[in-house]
Coordinates of C-alpha atoms in Angstrom, one line a residue:
Chain A
X24 CA 48.3 -127.7 139.5
X25 CA 49.0 -131.4 139.7
X26 CA 46.5 -131.5 142.5
X27 CA 43.6 -130.8 140.1
X28 CA 44.2 -133.9 137.8
X29 CA 44.7 -136.1 140.9
X30 CA 41.5 -134.7 142.3
X31 CA 39.6 -135.3 139.1
X32 CA 41.0 -138.9 139.0
X33 CA 39.9 -139.5 142.6
X34 CA 36.5 -138.0 141.9
X35 CA 36.0 -140.2 138.8
X36 CA 37.0 -143.3 140.7
X37 CA 34.6 -142.4 143.5
X38 CA 31.7 -141.9 141.0
X39 CA 32.5 -145.2 139.3
X40 CA 32.6 -147.1 142.7
X41 CA 29.4 -145.5 143.7
X42 CA 27.8 -146.6 140.5
X43 CA 28.9 -150.2 141.1
X44 CA 27.7 -150.1 144.7
X45 CA 24.5 -148.6 143.5
X46 CA 24.0 -151.4 141.0
X47 CA 24.5 -154.1 143.7
X48 CA 22.3 -152.0 146.1
X49 CA 19.6 -151.6 143.5
X50 CA 19.6 -155.4 143.1
X51 CA 18.8 -155.9 146.8
X52 CA 16.3 -153.1 147.1
X53 CA 14.7 -154.2 143.9
X54 CA 14.3 -157.7 145.1
X55 CA 12.6 -156.5 148.3
X56 CA 10.3 -154.2 146.4
X57 CA 9.4 -157.1 144.1
X58 CA 8.6 -159.3 147.0
X59 CA 6.4 -156.7 148.6
X60 CA 4.6 -155.9 145.4
X61 CA 4.1 -159.7 144.8
X62 CA 2.5 -160.1 148.2
X63 CA 0.3 -157.0 147.6
X64 CA -0.7 -158.4 144.2
X65 CA -1.7 -161.7 145.7
X66 CA -3.8 -160.0 148.3
X67 CA -5.4 -157.5 145.8
X68 CA -6.3 -160.3 143.4
X69 CA -7.9 -162.3 146.3
X70 CA -9.9 -159.1 147.2
X71 CA -11.0 -158.6 143.6
X72 CA -9.5 -155.1 143.6
X73 CA -9.0 -154.5 139.9
X74 CA -7.3 -151.2 140.2
X75 CA -4.8 -152.1 142.9
X76 CA -4.0 -155.5 141.4
X77 CA -3.5 -154.0 138.0
X78 CA -1.2 -151.3 139.5
X79 CA 0.8 -154.0 141.3
X80 CA 1.1 -156.1 138.2
X81 CA 2.3 -153.2 136.1
X82 CA 4.9 -152.3 138.7
X83 CA 6.1 -155.8 138.8
X84 CA 6.4 -155.9 135.0
X85 CA 8.5 -152.8 135.2
X86 CA 10.7 -154.2 137.9
X87 CA 11.2 -157.5 136.2
X88 CA 12.4 -155.6 133.1
X89 CA 15.0 -154.0 135.4
X90 CA 16.0 -157.4 136.7
X91 CA 16.3 -158.7 133.2
X92 CA 18.4 -155.8 132.1
X93 CA 20.6 -156.2 135.2
X94 CA 21.4 -159.8 134.4
X95 CA 21.9 -159.2 130.7
X96 CA 24.6 -156.6 131.6
X97 CA 26.1 -158.9 134.2
X98 CA 26.5 -161.7 131.7
X99 CA 26.9 -165.5 132.3
X100 CA 23.4 -165.6 133.8
X101 CA 21.2 -167.0 131.0
X102 CA 18.9 -168.7 133.5
X103 CA 18.3 -165.5 135.4
X104 CA 17.6 -163.5 132.2
X105 CA 15.1 -166.2 131.1
X106 CA 13.4 -166.3 134.5
X107 CA 13.2 -162.5 134.6
X108 CA 11.7 -162.5 131.1
X109 CA 9.1 -165.1 132.1
X110 CA 8.2 -163.1 135.2
X111 CA 7.8 -159.9 133.2
X112 CA 5.5 -161.7 130.7
X113 CA 3.5 -163.3 133.6
X114 CA 3.1 -159.9 135.2
X115 CA 1.9 -158.4 131.9
X116 CA -0.6 -161.2 131.5
X117 CA -1.9 -160.6 135.0
X118 CA -2.5 -156.9 134.1
X119 CA -4.8 -158.1 131.2
X120 CA -6.5 -160.7 133.4
X121 CA -7.4 -158.5 136.3
X122 CA -8.6 -155.8 133.8
X123 CA -11.1 -158.2 132.4
X124 CA -12.1 -159.5 135.9
X125 CA -10.6 -163.0 135.5
X126 CA -9.4 -163.2 139.0
X127 CA -9.3 -167.0 139.3
X128 CA -6.9 -167.3 136.4
X129 CA -5.0 -164.3 137.6
X130 CA -4.5 -166.1 141.0
X131 CA -3.1 -169.1 139.2
X132 CA -0.7 -166.9 137.2
X133 CA 0.3 -165.0 140.3
X134 CA 1.1 -168.3 142.0
X135 CA 3.2 -169.3 139.0
X136 CA 5.0 -166.0 139.2
X137 CA 5.9 -166.6 142.8
X138 CA 7.2 -170.0 141.9
X139 CA 9.3 -168.5 139.2
X140 CA 10.8 -166.1 141.7
X141 CA 11.7 -169.0 143.9
X142 CA 13.3 -170.9 141.1
X143 CA 15.6 -168.0 140.4
X144 CA 16.5 -167.7 144.0
X145 CA 17.7 -171.2 144.1
X146 CA 20.5 -170.3 141.7
X147 CA 21.1 -166.6 142.4
X148 CA 20.0 -165.5 145.8
X149 CA 23.0 -164.8 148.1
X150 CA 22.5 -166.3 151.6
Chain B
X18 CA -26.2 -141.4 166.0
X19 CA -24.8 -139.1 168.6
X20 CA -21.5 -139.9 170.3
X21 CA -20.6 -138.3 173.7
X22 CA -17.1 -139.7 173.9
X23 CA -14.6 -141.9 172.1
X24 CA -15.7 -144.8 174.3
X25 CA -19.3 -144.2 173.5
X26 CA -18.4 -144.1 169.8
X27 CA -16.6 -147.4 169.9
X28 CA -19.3 -149.1 172.0
X29 CA -22.1 -148.1 169.6
X30 CA -20.0 -149.1 166.6
X31 CA -19.6 -152.4 168.3
X32 CA -23.4 -152.8 168.5
X33 CA -23.4 -152.1 164.7
X34 CA -20.8 -154.7 164.1
X35 CA -22.7 -157.2 166.2
X36 CA -25.9 -156.5 164.2
X37 CA -23.9 -156.8 161.0
X38 CA -22.6 -160.1 162.2
X39 CA -26.0 -161.5 162.8
X40 CA -27.2 -160.4 159.4
X41 CA -24.3 -162.4 158.0
X42 CA -26.0 -165.6 159.3
X43 CA -29.1 -164.8 157.2
X44 CA -29.5 -166.4 153.8
X45 CA -27.7 -164.4 151.3
X46 CA -24.9 -163.5 153.6
X47 CA -26.1 -160.1 154.8
X48 CA -23.5 -157.4 155.5
X49 CA -20.7 -159.9 156.3
X50 CA -19.7 -163.1 154.8
X51 CA -21.2 -166.1 156.6
X52 CA -17.9 -167.4 157.7
X53 CA -16.9 -164.1 159.3
X54 CA -20.2 -163.7 161.0
X55 CA -20.0 -167.3 162.4
X56 CA -16.6 -166.4 163.9
X57 CA -18.2 -163.6 165.9
X58 CA -20.9 -165.9 167.2
X59 CA -19.0 -169.2 167.7
X60 CA -15.6 -169.2 166.1
X61 CA -15.5 -173.0 166.1
X62 CA -19.0 -173.7 164.7
X63 CA -18.7 -176.2 161.8
X64 CA -18.3 -174.6 158.4
X65 CA -18.9 -176.1 155.0
X66 CA -15.8 -176.8 152.8
X67 CA -15.6 -175.3 149.3
X68 CA -16.3 -178.7 147.8
X69 CA -16.9 -182.3 149.0
X70 CA -14.0 -183.4 151.2
X71 CA -12.3 -186.8 150.7
X72 CA -11.1 -186.9 154.3
X73 CA -12.4 -185.6 157.6
X74 CA -9.2 -185.7 159.6
X75 CA -5.5 -185.4 159.2
X76 CA -2.8 -187.2 161.3
X77 CA 0.4 -185.2 160.6
X78 CA 3.4 -187.3 161.5
X79 CA 6.3 -184.9 161.9
X80 CA 9.6 -186.9 162.1
X81 CA 11.5 -184.4 164.2
X82 CA 15.2 -183.9 163.4
X83 CA 14.9 -185.0 159.8
X84 CA 15.4 -188.7 159.0
X85 CA 17.5 -189.9 156.2
X86 CA 15.0 -191.2 153.8
X87 CA 18.0 -192.5 151.8
X88 CA 18.1 -195.1 154.5
X89 CA 14.4 -195.8 154.8
X90 CA 12.5 -195.4 151.5
X91 CA 14.7 -193.9 148.7
X92 CA 16.8 -196.8 147.4
X93 CA 19.8 -195.5 145.5
X94 CA 22.1 -198.3 144.1
X95 CA 24.4 -195.7 142.5
X96 CA 25.0 -194.1 145.9
X97 CA 25.9 -197.6 147.3
X98 CA 28.2 -198.1 144.3
X99 CA 29.9 -194.7 144.6
X100 CA 30.2 -194.8 148.4
X101 CA 33.5 -193.5 149.7
X102 CA 34.1 -191.3 146.6
X103 CA 33.9 -187.6 146.3
X104 CA 30.6 -186.2 145.1
X105 CA 30.8 -185.8 141.3
X106 CA 30.7 -182.0 140.6
X107 CA 27.6 -182.4 138.4
X108 CA 25.5 -183.4 141.3
X109 CA 26.5 -180.3 143.3
X110 CA 25.4 -177.9 140.5
X111 CA 22.8 -175.4 141.6
X112 CA 23.0 -176.0 145.4
X113 CA 24.9 -174.2 148.1
X114 CA 26.3 -176.5 150.7
X115 CA 27.3 -175.3 154.1
X116 CA 28.4 -178.5 155.8
X117 CA 30.8 -178.0 158.7
X118 CA 34.1 -179.5 157.7
X119 CA 33.1 -179.4 154.0
X120 CA 31.2 -181.8 151.8
X121 CA 32.3 -185.3 152.8
X122 CA 32.6 -188.4 150.6
X123 CA 29.5 -190.2 149.5
X124 CA 28.2 -192.4 152.3
X125 CA 26.1 -195.5 152.3
X126 CA 24.9 -197.2 155.4
X127 CA 24.6 -201.0 155.8
X128 CA 21.1 -201.5 154.5
X129 CA 19.2 -204.3 152.9
X130 CA 16.6 -203.2 150.4
X131 CA 13.5 -205.0 149.1
X132 CA 10.4 -204.1 147.2
X133 CA 7.1 -204.8 148.8
X134 CA 3.5 -205.3 147.9
X135 CA 1.9 -204.8 144.5
X136 CA 3.2 -201.2 144.5
X137 CA 6.7 -202.4 144.5
X138 CA 7.7 -199.6 146.8
X139 CA 11.3 -200.0 148.2
X140 CA 11.8 -200.2 151.9
X141 CA 15.0 -200.7 153.9
X142 CA 15.4 -203.3 156.7
X143 CA 15.0 -200.4 159.1
X144 CA 11.2 -200.3 158.6
X145 CA 10.0 -203.9 158.1
X146 CA 6.6 -203.3 159.6
X147 CA 5.9 -200.2 157.6
X148 CA 6.9 -202.2 154.5
X149 CA 3.9 -204.5 155.1
X150 CA 1.7 -201.4 154.6
X151 CA 3.4 -200.5 151.3
X152 CA 0.2 -200.6 149.2
X153 CA -1.5 -198.0 151.3
X154 CA 1.3 -195.4 150.8
X155 CA 1.9 -192.8 148.1
X156 CA 5.4 -191.5 148.1
X157 CA 6.5 -187.9 147.3
X158 CA 10.2 -188.5 146.4
X159 CA 10.8 -185.0 145.1
X160 CA 10.3 -183.0 148.3
X161 CA 12.2 -179.7 148.6
X162 CA 12.3 -176.9 151.1
X163 CA 14.5 -174.0 152.1
X164 CA 16.5 -173.4 155.2
X165 CA 19.1 -175.7 156.6
X166 CA 18.5 -175.3 160.3
X167 CA 15.8 -177.2 162.2
X168 CA 13.9 -174.5 163.9
X169 CA 13.3 -172.3 160.8
X170 CA 12.6 -175.2 158.5
X171 CA 10.2 -176.7 161.0
X172 CA 8.5 -173.4 161.2
X173 CA 8.2 -173.4 157.4
X174 CA 6.9 -176.9 157.4
X175 CA 4.1 -176.0 159.8
X176 CA 3.3 -172.4 159.0
X177 CA 4.8 -171.7 155.5
X178 CA 7.2 -169.0 156.6
X179 CA 10.8 -169.0 158.0
X180 CA 9.8 -166.3 160.6
X181 CA 7.2 -166.7 163.3
X182 CA 3.8 -165.0 163.0
X183 CA 1.9 -167.1 160.5
X184 CA -0.8 -169.6 161.5
X185 CA 0.1 -173.2 161.4
X186 CA -1.7 -175.5 158.9
X187 CA -3.8 -177.0 161.7
X188 CA -4.9 -173.5 162.7
X189 CA -6.0 -172.7 159.1
X190 CA -8.0 -175.9 159.0
X191 CA -9.7 -175.1 162.4
X192 CA -10.5 -171.7 161.0
X193 CA -11.9 -172.9 157.7
X194 CA -13.8 -175.9 158.9
X195 CA -14.5 -175.3 162.6
X196 CA -14.9 -178.2 165.0
X197 CA -16.6 -181.5 164.4
X198 CA -16.8 -182.2 168.2
X199 CA -17.7 -179.4 170.6
X200 CA -16.2 -181.3 173.5
X201 CA -12.7 -181.5 172.1
X202 CA -10.4 -179.0 170.4
X203 CA -10.4 -179.4 166.6
X204 CA -6.6 -179.2 166.5
X205 CA -4.5 -181.2 168.9
X206 CA -0.7 -181.6 169.2
X207 CA 0.7 -184.9 170.5
X208 CA 4.3 -185.8 171.2
X209 CA 6.2 -188.6 173.0
X210 CA 9.1 -188.1 175.3
X211 CA 9.6 -185.9 178.4
X212 CA 9.7 -182.5 176.8
X213 CA 7.5 -180.5 174.5
X214 CA 8.9 -180.4 171.0
X215 CA 12.0 -178.2 171.0
X216 CA 10.9 -176.1 168.1
X217 CA 8.2 -174.7 170.3
X218 CA 4.5 -173.8 170.3
X219 CA 5.0 -171.3 167.5
X220 CA 4.6 -174.4 165.4
X221 CA 1.0 -174.8 166.4
X222 CA 0.1 -171.2 166.9
X223 CA -2.8 -169.4 165.3
X224 CA -0.5 -166.5 164.1
X225 CA -2.7 -163.7 162.9
X226 CA -5.9 -165.8 163.0
X227 CA -8.0 -165.5 166.1
X228 CA -6.4 -167.3 169.0
X229 CA -9.2 -169.8 169.3
X230 CA -7.7 -171.7 166.3
X231 CA -4.4 -172.5 167.8
X232 CA -3.4 -176.1 168.6
X233 CA -3.9 -177.6 172.0
X234 CA -0.9 -179.7 173.1
X235 CA -1.8 -182.9 174.9
X236 CA 1.1 -184.0 177.1
X237 CA 2.0 -187.7 177.5
X238 CA 0.5 -189.4 180.5
X239 CA -3.0 -189.8 181.8
X240 CA -3.6 -186.1 182.4
X241 CA -3.1 -184.6 178.9
X242 CA -3.6 -181.0 180.0
X243 CA -2.2 -179.2 183.0
X244 CA -4.7 -178.2 185.7
X245 CA -7.6 -179.7 183.9
X246 CA -8.9 -181.7 186.8
X247 CA -11.2 -180.1 189.3
X248 CA -9.5 -179.6 192.7
X249 CA -10.9 -182.1 195.2
X250 CA -12.0 -179.3 197.5
X251 CA -14.6 -178.0 194.9
X252 CA -17.7 -179.9 194.0
X253 CA -19.0 -180.2 190.5
X254 CA -21.9 -177.9 191.4
X255 CA -19.6 -175.2 192.7
X256 CA -17.4 -175.4 189.6
X257 CA -20.5 -175.0 187.3
X258 CA -21.7 -172.1 189.4
X259 CA -18.3 -170.4 189.1
X260 CA -18.2 -171.0 185.4
X261 CA -21.7 -169.7 184.8
X262 CA -20.8 -166.5 186.6
X263 CA -17.6 -166.2 184.7
X264 CA -19.4 -166.8 181.4
X265 CA -21.9 -164.1 182.1
X266 CA -19.1 -161.6 183.0
X267 CA -17.0 -162.5 180.0
X268 CA -20.0 -162.3 177.6
X269 CA -20.7 -158.8 178.9
X270 CA -17.1 -157.9 178.1
X271 CA -17.2 -159.6 174.8
X272 CA -20.2 -157.5 173.8
X273 CA -18.2 -154.3 174.6
X274 CA -15.1 -155.5 172.8
X275 CA -16.4 -157.6 169.8
X276 CA -13.1 -157.6 168.0
X277 CA -11.1 -159.0 171.0
X278 CA -10.5 -162.5 169.7
X279 CA -8.3 -163.3 172.8
X280 CA -11.4 -162.8 175.0
X281 CA -13.6 -164.9 172.7
X282 CA -10.9 -167.6 172.9
X283 CA -10.8 -167.4 176.6
X284 CA -14.6 -167.5 176.9
X285 CA -14.8 -170.5 174.7
X286 CA -11.8 -172.1 176.4
X287 CA -13.6 -172.1 179.8
X288 CA -16.6 -173.9 178.4
X289 CA -14.5 -176.3 176.5
X290 CA -12.2 -176.9 179.5
X291 CA -15.3 -177.8 181.5
X292 CA -16.3 -180.4 178.9
X293 CA -12.8 -181.5 178.4
X294 CA -12.4 -182.5 182.0
X295 CA -14.4 -185.6 180.9
X296 CA -13.7 -185.8 177.2
X297 CA -9.9 -185.2 177.1
X298 CA -8.9 -188.0 179.5
X299 CA -11.4 -190.3 177.9
X300 CA -9.9 -189.6 174.5
X301 CA -6.5 -190.6 175.6
X302 CA -7.4 -193.4 178.0
X303 CA -6.1 -196.6 176.5
X304 CA -7.4 -198.9 179.3
X305 CA -10.3 -200.1 177.2
X306 CA -8.1 -200.9 174.2
X307 CA -7.5 -204.6 173.7
X308 CA -4.1 -206.2 174.2
X309 CA -4.1 -207.1 170.5
X310 CA -4.4 -203.4 169.6
X311 CA -1.7 -202.4 172.0
X312 CA 0.6 -205.0 170.5
X313 CA -0.3 -203.8 167.0
X314 CA 1.0 -200.3 168.0
X315 CA 4.2 -201.7 169.6
X316 CA 3.1 -200.5 173.0
X317 CA 4.6 -203.6 174.6
X318 CA 8.0 -202.9 173.3
X319 CA 10.2 -200.6 175.4
X320 CA 11.5 -198.6 172.4
X321 CA 8.2 -198.1 170.6
X322 CA 5.9 -197.9 173.6
X323 CA 5.7 -194.1 174.0
X324 CA 5.3 -193.4 170.3
X325 CA 2.8 -196.2 169.9
X326 CA 0.8 -194.8 172.8
X327 CA 0.9 -191.4 171.1
X328 CA -0.4 -192.9 167.8
X329 CA -3.1 -194.9 169.4
X330 CA -4.3 -191.6 171.1
X331 CA -4.2 -190.0 167.7
X332 CA -6.5 -192.7 166.3
X333 CA -8.9 -192.1 169.2
X334 CA -8.9 -188.4 168.7
X335 CA -9.7 -188.9 165.0
X336 CA -12.5 -191.2 166.0
X337 CA -13.9 -188.4 168.1
X338 CA -13.8 -185.9 165.3
X339 CA -10.6 -184.0 165.9
X340 CA -9.7 -182.5 162.5
X341 CA -5.9 -182.1 162.7
X342 CA -3.7 -184.2 165.0
X343 CA -0.1 -183.0 164.8
X344 CA 2.2 -185.7 166.1
X345 CA 5.8 -184.7 166.7
X346 CA 8.3 -187.6 167.3
X347 CA 10.3 -187.4 170.4
X348 CA 12.5 -190.0 172.1
X349 CA 11.8 -193.5 173.5
X350 CA 11.3 -193.6 177.3
X351 CA 14.6 -193.6 179.1
X352 CA 16.5 -192.6 176.0
X353 CA 18.6 -189.5 176.7
X354 CA 21.4 -189.8 174.0
X355 CA 19.3 -190.1 170.9
X356 CA 16.4 -187.7 171.1
X357 CA 15.6 -187.0 167.4
X358 CA 16.4 -188.2 163.9
X359 CA 19.2 -185.6 163.6
X360 CA 22.1 -187.9 162.7
X361 CA 25.1 -185.8 161.9
X362 CA 27.1 -188.7 163.1
X363 CA 26.6 -192.3 163.9
X364 CA 23.6 -192.6 161.7
X365 CA 23.4 -196.4 162.1
X366 CA 22.8 -196.1 165.8
X367 CA 20.5 -193.1 165.6
X368 CA 18.3 -194.5 162.9
X369 CA 18.2 -198.0 164.4
X370 CA 16.7 -196.5 167.6
X371 CA 14.4 -194.0 165.8
X372 CA 13.2 -196.5 163.2
X373 CA 12.4 -199.0 165.9
X374 CA 10.5 -196.3 167.8
X375 CA 8.2 -195.5 164.9
X376 CA 8.1 -198.5 162.6
X377 CA 5.6 -200.7 164.3
X378 CA 3.4 -197.9 165.6
X379 CA 2.9 -196.3 162.2
X380 CA 2.3 -199.6 160.5
X381 CA -0.1 -200.4 163.3
X382 CA -1.9 -197.0 162.9
X383 CA -2.4 -197.6 159.2
X384 CA -3.7 -201.2 159.7
X385 CA -5.9 -200.1 162.6
X386 CA -7.4 -197.2 160.7
X387 CA -8.2 -199.5 157.9
X388 CA -9.7 -202.2 160.0
X389 CA -12.0 -199.7 161.7
X390 CA -13.1 -198.2 158.4
X391 CA -11.4 -194.9 159.2
X392 CA -8.6 -194.9 156.6
X393 CA -10.8 -193.7 153.9
X394 CA -11.8 -190.6 155.9
X395 CA -8.3 -189.9 157.4
X396 CA -5.2 -188.6 155.8
X397 CA -1.9 -189.7 157.3
X398 CA 1.1 -187.6 156.4
X399 CA 4.8 -188.6 157.1
X400 CA 6.8 -185.4 156.9
X401 CA 10.0 -183.8 158.1
X402 CA 11.6 -180.4 158.0
X403 CA 14.1 -181.6 155.3
X404 CA 16.0 -184.7 154.4
X405 CA 19.7 -185.7 154.8
X406 CA 22.6 -185.6 152.4
X407 CA 24.0 -188.4 150.4
X408 CA 27.4 -187.2 151.3
X409 CA 28.6 -188.1 154.7
X410 CA 29.4 -185.9 157.7
X411 CA 31.6 -186.8 160.6
X412 CA 32.5 -190.0 158.8
X413 CA 29.3 -191.9 159.5
X414 CA 26.5 -189.3 159.6
X415 CA 24.6 -187.2 157.1
X416 CA 24.0 -183.4 157.0
X417 CA 20.7 -181.6 156.3
X418 CA 19.3 -181.8 152.8
X419 CA 16.6 -179.4 151.7
X420 CA 17.2 -180.1 148.0
X421 CA 15.6 -183.5 147.6
X422 CA 14.0 -185.9 150.1
X423 CA 11.0 -188.1 150.6
X424 CA 7.7 -187.7 152.3
X425 CA 4.6 -189.9 152.0
X426 CA 0.8 -189.8 152.4
X427 CA -1.8 -192.5 153.0
X428 CA -5.5 -192.5 153.4
X429 CA -8.6 -191.1 151.8
X430 CA -8.4 -189.6 148.4
X431 CA -4.8 -190.7 147.8
X432 CA -3.6 -192.7 144.9
X433 CA -2.1 -195.5 147.0
X434 CA 0.9 -197.2 145.5
X435 CA 1.9 -194.2 143.5
X436 CA 5.3 -192.4 143.6
X437 CA 5.6 -188.8 142.7
X438 CA 8.9 -187.5 141.4
X439 CA 12.4 -188.8 142.3
X440 CA 15.8 -187.6 143.5
X441 CA 18.9 -187.9 141.3
X442 CA 21.0 -191.0 141.1
X443 CA 22.7 -190.3 144.4
X444 CA 19.7 -189.0 146.2
X445 CA 21.0 -185.4 146.7
X446 CA 18.7 -183.2 144.6
X447 CA 15.3 -183.5 143.0
X448 CA 15.9 -185.1 139.6
X449 CA 13.2 -183.1 137.8
X450 CA 12.6 -179.6 139.2
X451 CA 9.2 -179.4 137.5
X452 CA 8.1 -182.2 139.9
X453 CA 9.5 -180.6 143.0
X454 CA 7.1 -180.5 145.9
X455 CA 7.6 -177.7 148.4
X456 CA 5.9 -177.4 151.8
X457 CA 3.3 -175.1 150.3
X458 CA 2.3 -177.7 147.7
X459 CA 1.9 -180.3 150.5
X460 CA -0.3 -177.9 152.4
X461 CA -2.3 -177.1 149.3
X462 CA -2.9 -180.8 148.7
X463 CA -3.8 -181.5 152.3
X464 CA -6.4 -178.7 152.2
X465 CA -7.7 -180.0 148.9
X466 CA -8.4 -183.4 150.4
X467 CA -10.3 -181.7 153.2
X468 CA -12.5 -180.0 150.6
X469 CA -10.7 -176.6 150.8
X470 CA -9.3 -174.6 147.9
X471 CA -6.1 -173.1 149.3
X472 CA -6.5 -170.0 147.1
X473 CA -10.0 -169.4 148.6
X474 CA -9.1 -170.1 152.2
X475 CA -8.4 -166.5 153.1
X476 CA -8.3 -164.2 156.1
X477 CA -8.2 -160.4 156.1
X478 CA -5.2 -159.4 158.3
X479 CA -4.6 -155.7 158.5
X480 CA -6.2 -155.1 155.2
X481 CA -4.2 -157.8 153.4
X482 CA -5.8 -161.0 152.3
X483 CA -3.7 -164.0 153.5
X484 CA -3.9 -167.6 152.7
X485 CA -2.2 -170.8 154.1
X486 CA 0.1 -171.1 151.1
X487 CA 1.3 -167.5 151.4
X488 CA 1.8 -166.6 147.7
X489 CA 2.7 -170.1 146.5
X490 CA 1.2 -173.6 146.5
X491 CA 0.0 -176.0 143.9
X492 CA -2.1 -179.1 144.5
X493 CA -0.3 -182.2 143.6
X494 CA -3.0 -183.6 141.4
X495 CA -1.1 -186.7 140.4
X496 CA -1.3 -187.8 144.1
X497 CA -5.0 -187.7 144.1
X498 CA -7.1 -190.8 143.4

């Protein structure tokens, strides 16, 4: 009978460990996905593809919200929270700009978005 | 249209593509953009920039190995005052160091510093000749990059990426503007020393652009290109007959495989090689240059002779319409111990040799370009893959520093005498990150001066629109006159 509580304890520990690993793993996969979406966004804006650029920008806004939430929970990362928020807002702005066909301005904003990513990497990217 | 086979389908589609290409040359652009159509006809035909250019040519002076600009241009009295002490923790905030043996004490070499010209730019005693050209120069003292190893940072400096595969800046310029002289490549790479630059030809590659846009390396010596000369056994008439036949055969093949850019490059290269048998040696032949000019470039000094020769060749290439001359610093003739600026130890000795190698030649180049009326149409860029740390390494050297270093530009369209940004009090990091200038920003600015908007200089690669500055880049407007 003692085996059952031990088993439950072990199982709970495994689930908790998995959640932590998943959180770290999500961070790395998320960053890769953001980078891919950002490059796709830049390309689609240059090609004047409203639909695809808008989809990329919406996806980026969603992902930057995840990044922001991640760093808010992590704590002691005020810079990262702020940069993630800026990135999310830029992404949302790009959605509006491409919808109204303002691709030149969208290009500038997308470049600013890329630079914001790099700024955050300076502080937080693990080598 | 009826297709009897897959080969038949592709052949007939190729005819359609060729027709579409021709329509692209008609007013209004036709089925393809004019630039794309021009590629299919002559990939190096001159193309108009997006707006009027300030310069026609670029001489890109890559100081291989990364000089310590803290010992050349970036005077830091606080570094001298604090030399021998530990780096205050506040200066290390936000950077990740990886110096072997750990971060050393702050190091100051034995330099004398003076301000020069009306600009008041600071120069150390290592570059007295360059100091005389102070008022031609605009400094970028807030340069940053990523990567702390030479090969990957050199790749980023030239191509914008840490991994191979992207075109170099010169290749983008060749693609966007074409050639101004049909007898010479639009993009030439020069170097001094026995060996080709160690970082390799990936740094002047065309990447995903058609192969015709890659740089052509001219080796030191009177024969810049291997096997360019006609063998003695063949007459000029025989050579032309062979080339005519080869051209016809290649053109037939090119019509069958219109998307084969390697074939187009080869086709063009034979024609160009034929013309270059005369034009290339003439471009690098210094025998008609005056003794005064050779003296100006330091060619009569053992240490600066090879680099001075290289820069004089660069001037001659620019005179002949070469758009982008990428000069990579090597080693003085006979020097085997100090082969680059990479002074992890014994910085005094290393930089004494390297500074002497380049000081008079670069000063001579600037003065010569000006006296010939070429400075206003040429952009000279001093650049390196990163800088060097203000803390020492191995006692008397400096480690790599991507966080804050100095580059400079001179020539047409530049606000001569200006300084953009600064490093912190000890010269370790950029003082104001809003003024940081990454390699993409330098590329964007170079393209701007050539009349090209980096955001509109694009190429469709596997369905993705690519540009020279990847997804980054901002023109440094404050640098522009």
